Short mmCIF file of N, CA and C in Angstrom, two decimals:
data_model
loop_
_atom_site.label_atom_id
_atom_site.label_comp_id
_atom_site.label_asym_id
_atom_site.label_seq_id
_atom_site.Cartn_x
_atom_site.Cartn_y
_atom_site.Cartn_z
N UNK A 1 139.59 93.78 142.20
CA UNK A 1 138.30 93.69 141.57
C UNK A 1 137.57 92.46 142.10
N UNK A 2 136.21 92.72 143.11
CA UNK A 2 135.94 91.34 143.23
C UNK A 2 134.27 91.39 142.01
N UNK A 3 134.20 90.07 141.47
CA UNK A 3 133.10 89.74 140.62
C UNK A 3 132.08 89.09 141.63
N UNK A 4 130.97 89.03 141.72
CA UNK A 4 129.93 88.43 142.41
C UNK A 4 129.30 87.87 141.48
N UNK A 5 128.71 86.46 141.52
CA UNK A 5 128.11 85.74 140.42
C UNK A 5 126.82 85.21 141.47
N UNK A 6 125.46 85.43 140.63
CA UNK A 6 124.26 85.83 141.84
C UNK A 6 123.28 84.55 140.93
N UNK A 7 123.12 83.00 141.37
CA UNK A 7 122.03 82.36 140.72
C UNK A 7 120.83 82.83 140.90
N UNK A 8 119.58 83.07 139.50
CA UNK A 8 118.70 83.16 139.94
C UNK A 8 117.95 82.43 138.80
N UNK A 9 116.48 81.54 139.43
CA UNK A 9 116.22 80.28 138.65
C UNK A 9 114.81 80.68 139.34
N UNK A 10 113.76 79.82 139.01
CA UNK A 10 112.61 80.06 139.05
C UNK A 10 112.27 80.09 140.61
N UNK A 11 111.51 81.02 141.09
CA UNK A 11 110.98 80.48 142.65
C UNK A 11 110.28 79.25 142.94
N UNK A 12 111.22 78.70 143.99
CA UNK A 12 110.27 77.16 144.24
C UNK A 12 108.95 77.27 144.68
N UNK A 13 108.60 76.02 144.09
CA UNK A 13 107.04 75.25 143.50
C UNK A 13 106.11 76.52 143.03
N UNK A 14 106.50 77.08 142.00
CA UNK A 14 106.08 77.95 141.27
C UNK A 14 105.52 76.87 140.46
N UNK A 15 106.70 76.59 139.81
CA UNK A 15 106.01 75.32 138.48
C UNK A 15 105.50 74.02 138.53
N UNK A 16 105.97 73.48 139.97
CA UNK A 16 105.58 72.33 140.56
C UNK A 16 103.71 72.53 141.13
N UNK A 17 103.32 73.36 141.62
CA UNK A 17 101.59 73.41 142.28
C UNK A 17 101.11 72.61 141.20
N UNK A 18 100.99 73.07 139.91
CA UNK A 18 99.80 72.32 138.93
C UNK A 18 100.48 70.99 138.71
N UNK A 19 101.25 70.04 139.27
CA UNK A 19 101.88 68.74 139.54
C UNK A 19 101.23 68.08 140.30
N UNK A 20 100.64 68.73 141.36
CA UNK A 20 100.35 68.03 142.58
C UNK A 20 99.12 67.66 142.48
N UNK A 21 98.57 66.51 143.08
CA UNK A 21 97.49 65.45 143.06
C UNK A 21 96.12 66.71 143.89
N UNK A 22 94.74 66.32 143.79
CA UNK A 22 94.01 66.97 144.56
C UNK A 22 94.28 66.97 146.38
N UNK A 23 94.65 65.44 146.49
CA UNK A 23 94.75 65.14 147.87
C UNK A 23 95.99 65.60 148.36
N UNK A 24 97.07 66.03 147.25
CA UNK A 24 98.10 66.72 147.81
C UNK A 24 98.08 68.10 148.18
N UNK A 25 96.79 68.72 146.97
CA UNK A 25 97.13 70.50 147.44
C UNK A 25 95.69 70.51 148.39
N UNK A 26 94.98 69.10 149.20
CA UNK A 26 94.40 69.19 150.47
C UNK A 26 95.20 69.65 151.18
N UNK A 27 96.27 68.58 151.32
CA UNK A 27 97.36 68.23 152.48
C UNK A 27 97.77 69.31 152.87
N UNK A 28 98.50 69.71 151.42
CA UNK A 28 99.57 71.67 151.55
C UNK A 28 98.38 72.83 152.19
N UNK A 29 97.56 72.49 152.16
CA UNK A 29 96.30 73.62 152.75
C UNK A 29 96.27 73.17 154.10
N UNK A 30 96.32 72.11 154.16
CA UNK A 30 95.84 71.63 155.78
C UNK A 30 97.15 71.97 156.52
N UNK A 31 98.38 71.68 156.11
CA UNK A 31 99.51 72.07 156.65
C UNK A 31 99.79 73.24 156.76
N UNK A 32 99.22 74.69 155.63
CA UNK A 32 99.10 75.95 155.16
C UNK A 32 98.39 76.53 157.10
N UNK A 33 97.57 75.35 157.05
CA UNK A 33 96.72 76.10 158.64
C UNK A 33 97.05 75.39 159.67
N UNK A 34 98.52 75.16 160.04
CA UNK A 34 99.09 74.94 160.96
C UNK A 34 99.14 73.47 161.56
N UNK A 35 97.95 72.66 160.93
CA UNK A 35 97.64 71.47 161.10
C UNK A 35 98.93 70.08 161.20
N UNK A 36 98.79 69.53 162.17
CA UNK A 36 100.03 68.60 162.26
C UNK A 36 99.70 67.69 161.32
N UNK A 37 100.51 66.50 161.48
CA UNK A 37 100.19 65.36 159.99
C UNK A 37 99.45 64.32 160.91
N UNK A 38 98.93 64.25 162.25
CA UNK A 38 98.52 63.10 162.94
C UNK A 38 97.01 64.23 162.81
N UNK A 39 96.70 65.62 162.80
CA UNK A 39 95.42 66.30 162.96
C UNK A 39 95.14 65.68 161.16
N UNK A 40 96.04 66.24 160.34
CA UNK A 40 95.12 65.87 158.71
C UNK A 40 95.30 64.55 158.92
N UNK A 41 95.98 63.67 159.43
CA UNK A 41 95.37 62.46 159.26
C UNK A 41 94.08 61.80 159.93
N UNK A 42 93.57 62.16 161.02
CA UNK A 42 92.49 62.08 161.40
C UNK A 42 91.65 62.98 160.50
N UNK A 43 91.93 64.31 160.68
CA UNK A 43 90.39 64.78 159.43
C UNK A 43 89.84 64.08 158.01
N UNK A 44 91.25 63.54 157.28
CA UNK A 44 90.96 63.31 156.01
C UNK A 44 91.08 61.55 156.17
N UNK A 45 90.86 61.21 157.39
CA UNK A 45 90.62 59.57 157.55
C UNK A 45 92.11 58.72 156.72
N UNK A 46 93.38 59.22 156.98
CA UNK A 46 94.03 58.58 156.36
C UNK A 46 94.99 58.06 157.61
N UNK A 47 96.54 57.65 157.30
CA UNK A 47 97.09 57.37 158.53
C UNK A 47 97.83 58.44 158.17
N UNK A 48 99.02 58.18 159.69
CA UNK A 48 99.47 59.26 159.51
C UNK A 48 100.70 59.51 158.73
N UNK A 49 100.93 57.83 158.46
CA UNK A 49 102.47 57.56 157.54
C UNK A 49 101.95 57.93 156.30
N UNK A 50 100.57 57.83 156.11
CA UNK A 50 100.46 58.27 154.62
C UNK A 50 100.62 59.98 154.11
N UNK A 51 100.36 60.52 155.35
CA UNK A 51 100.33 61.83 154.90
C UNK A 51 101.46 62.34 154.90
N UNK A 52 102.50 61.62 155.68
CA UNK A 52 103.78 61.99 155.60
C UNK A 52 104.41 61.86 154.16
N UNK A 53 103.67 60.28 153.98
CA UNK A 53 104.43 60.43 152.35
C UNK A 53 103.93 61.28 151.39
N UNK A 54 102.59 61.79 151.17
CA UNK A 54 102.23 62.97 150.45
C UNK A 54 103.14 63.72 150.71
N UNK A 55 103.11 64.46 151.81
CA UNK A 55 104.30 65.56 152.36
C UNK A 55 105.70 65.38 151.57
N UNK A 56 106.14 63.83 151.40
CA UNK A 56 107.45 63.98 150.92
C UNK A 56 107.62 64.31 149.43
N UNK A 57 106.13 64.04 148.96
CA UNK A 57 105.99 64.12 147.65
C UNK A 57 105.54 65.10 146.92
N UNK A 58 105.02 66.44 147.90
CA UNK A 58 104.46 67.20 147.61
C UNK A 58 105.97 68.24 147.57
N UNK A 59 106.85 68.34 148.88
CA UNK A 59 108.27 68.73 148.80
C UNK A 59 109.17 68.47 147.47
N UNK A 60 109.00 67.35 147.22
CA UNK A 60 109.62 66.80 145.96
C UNK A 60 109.23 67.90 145.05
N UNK A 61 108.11 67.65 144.24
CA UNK A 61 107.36 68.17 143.21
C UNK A 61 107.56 69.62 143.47
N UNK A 62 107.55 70.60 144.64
CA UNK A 62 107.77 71.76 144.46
C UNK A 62 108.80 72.37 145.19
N UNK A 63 110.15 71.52 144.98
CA UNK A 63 111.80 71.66 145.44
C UNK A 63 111.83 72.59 146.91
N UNK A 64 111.32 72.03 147.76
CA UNK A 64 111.17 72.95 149.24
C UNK A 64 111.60 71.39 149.90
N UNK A 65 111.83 71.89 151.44
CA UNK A 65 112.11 71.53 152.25
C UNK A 65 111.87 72.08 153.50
N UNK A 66 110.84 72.48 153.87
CA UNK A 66 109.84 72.91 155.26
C UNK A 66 108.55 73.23 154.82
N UNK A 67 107.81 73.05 156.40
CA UNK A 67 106.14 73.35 156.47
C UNK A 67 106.52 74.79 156.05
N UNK A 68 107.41 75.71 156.31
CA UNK A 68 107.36 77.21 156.27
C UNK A 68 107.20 77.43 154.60
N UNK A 69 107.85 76.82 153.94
CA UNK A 69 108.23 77.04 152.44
C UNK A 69 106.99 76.64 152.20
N UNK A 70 106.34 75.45 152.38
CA UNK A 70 105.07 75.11 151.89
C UNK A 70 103.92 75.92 152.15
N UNK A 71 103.61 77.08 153.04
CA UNK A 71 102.71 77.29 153.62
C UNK A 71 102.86 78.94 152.69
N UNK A 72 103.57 79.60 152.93
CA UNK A 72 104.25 80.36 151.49
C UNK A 72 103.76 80.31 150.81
N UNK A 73 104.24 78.58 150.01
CA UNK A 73 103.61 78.93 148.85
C UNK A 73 102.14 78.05 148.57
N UNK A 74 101.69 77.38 149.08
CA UNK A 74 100.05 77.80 149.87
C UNK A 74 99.55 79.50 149.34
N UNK A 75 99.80 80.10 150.25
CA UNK A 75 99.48 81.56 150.00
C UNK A 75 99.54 82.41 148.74
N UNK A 76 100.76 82.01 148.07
CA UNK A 76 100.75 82.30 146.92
C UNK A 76 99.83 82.08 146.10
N UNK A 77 99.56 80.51 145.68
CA UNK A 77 98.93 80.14 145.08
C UNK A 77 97.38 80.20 145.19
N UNK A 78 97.26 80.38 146.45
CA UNK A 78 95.32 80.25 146.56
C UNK A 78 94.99 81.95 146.90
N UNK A 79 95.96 82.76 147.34
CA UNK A 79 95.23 83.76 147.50
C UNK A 79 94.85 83.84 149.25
N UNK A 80 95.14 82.78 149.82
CA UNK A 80 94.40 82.63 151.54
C UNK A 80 93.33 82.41 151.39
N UNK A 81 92.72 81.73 150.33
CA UNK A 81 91.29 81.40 150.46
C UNK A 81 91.30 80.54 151.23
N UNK A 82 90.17 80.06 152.41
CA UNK A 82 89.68 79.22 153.18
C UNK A 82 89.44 78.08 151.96
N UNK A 83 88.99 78.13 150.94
CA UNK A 83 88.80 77.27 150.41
C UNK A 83 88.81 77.58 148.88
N UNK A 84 89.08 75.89 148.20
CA UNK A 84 90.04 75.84 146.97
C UNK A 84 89.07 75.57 146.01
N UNK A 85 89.00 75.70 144.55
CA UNK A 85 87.98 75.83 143.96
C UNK A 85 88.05 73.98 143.48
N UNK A 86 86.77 73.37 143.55
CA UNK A 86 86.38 72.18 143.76
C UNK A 86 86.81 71.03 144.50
N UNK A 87 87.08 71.76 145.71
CA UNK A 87 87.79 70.85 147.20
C UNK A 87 87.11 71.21 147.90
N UNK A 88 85.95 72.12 147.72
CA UNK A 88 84.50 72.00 149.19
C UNK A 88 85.53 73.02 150.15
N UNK A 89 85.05 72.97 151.37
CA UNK A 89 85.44 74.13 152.56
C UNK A 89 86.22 72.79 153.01
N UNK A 90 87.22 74.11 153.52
CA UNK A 90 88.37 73.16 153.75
C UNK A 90 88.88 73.72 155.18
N UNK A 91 87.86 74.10 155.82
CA UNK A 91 88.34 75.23 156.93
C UNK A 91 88.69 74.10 157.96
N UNK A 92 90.20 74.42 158.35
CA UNK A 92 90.44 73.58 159.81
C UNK A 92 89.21 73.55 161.18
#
């Protein structure tokens, strides 16, 4: 007899998105469109260590660990809108 025991727990950053700062669910959009962290750091005038640390913090807050997972759930959450409701056009 074999038993299989199957975890299943909420999908990541389901519950984490409404956590994240405005300038973070920029970031996850800008990263969502392929954008490196030295391109959003020039667009959004920041450096580029800073956007990294958003990045680490935005991972944190919604238990992922890749641009792929983030970009996911990007999609999820906005629908693929070009743009987010009171973040202006956000088109790369």
């Amino acid at each position: 007899m074999v038993i299989v025991v199957t975890m299943v727990g909420p999908d990541p950053g389901s519950s984490g998105w409404n956590d994240l700062s405005r300038t973070q669910r920029i970031i996850a959009w800008l990263v969502s469109q392929a954008m490196t962290n030295q391109a959003i750091a020039r667009r959004l005038y920041l450096s580029p260590h800073t956007v990294n640390y958003h990045l680490r913090q935005i991972y944190q807050k919604l238990g992922i660990n890749s641009r792929v997972e983030l970009a996911r759930i990007v999609q999820q959450q906005t629908g693929g809108r070009p743009e987010l409701p009171g973040y202006g056009n956000l088109r790369a």
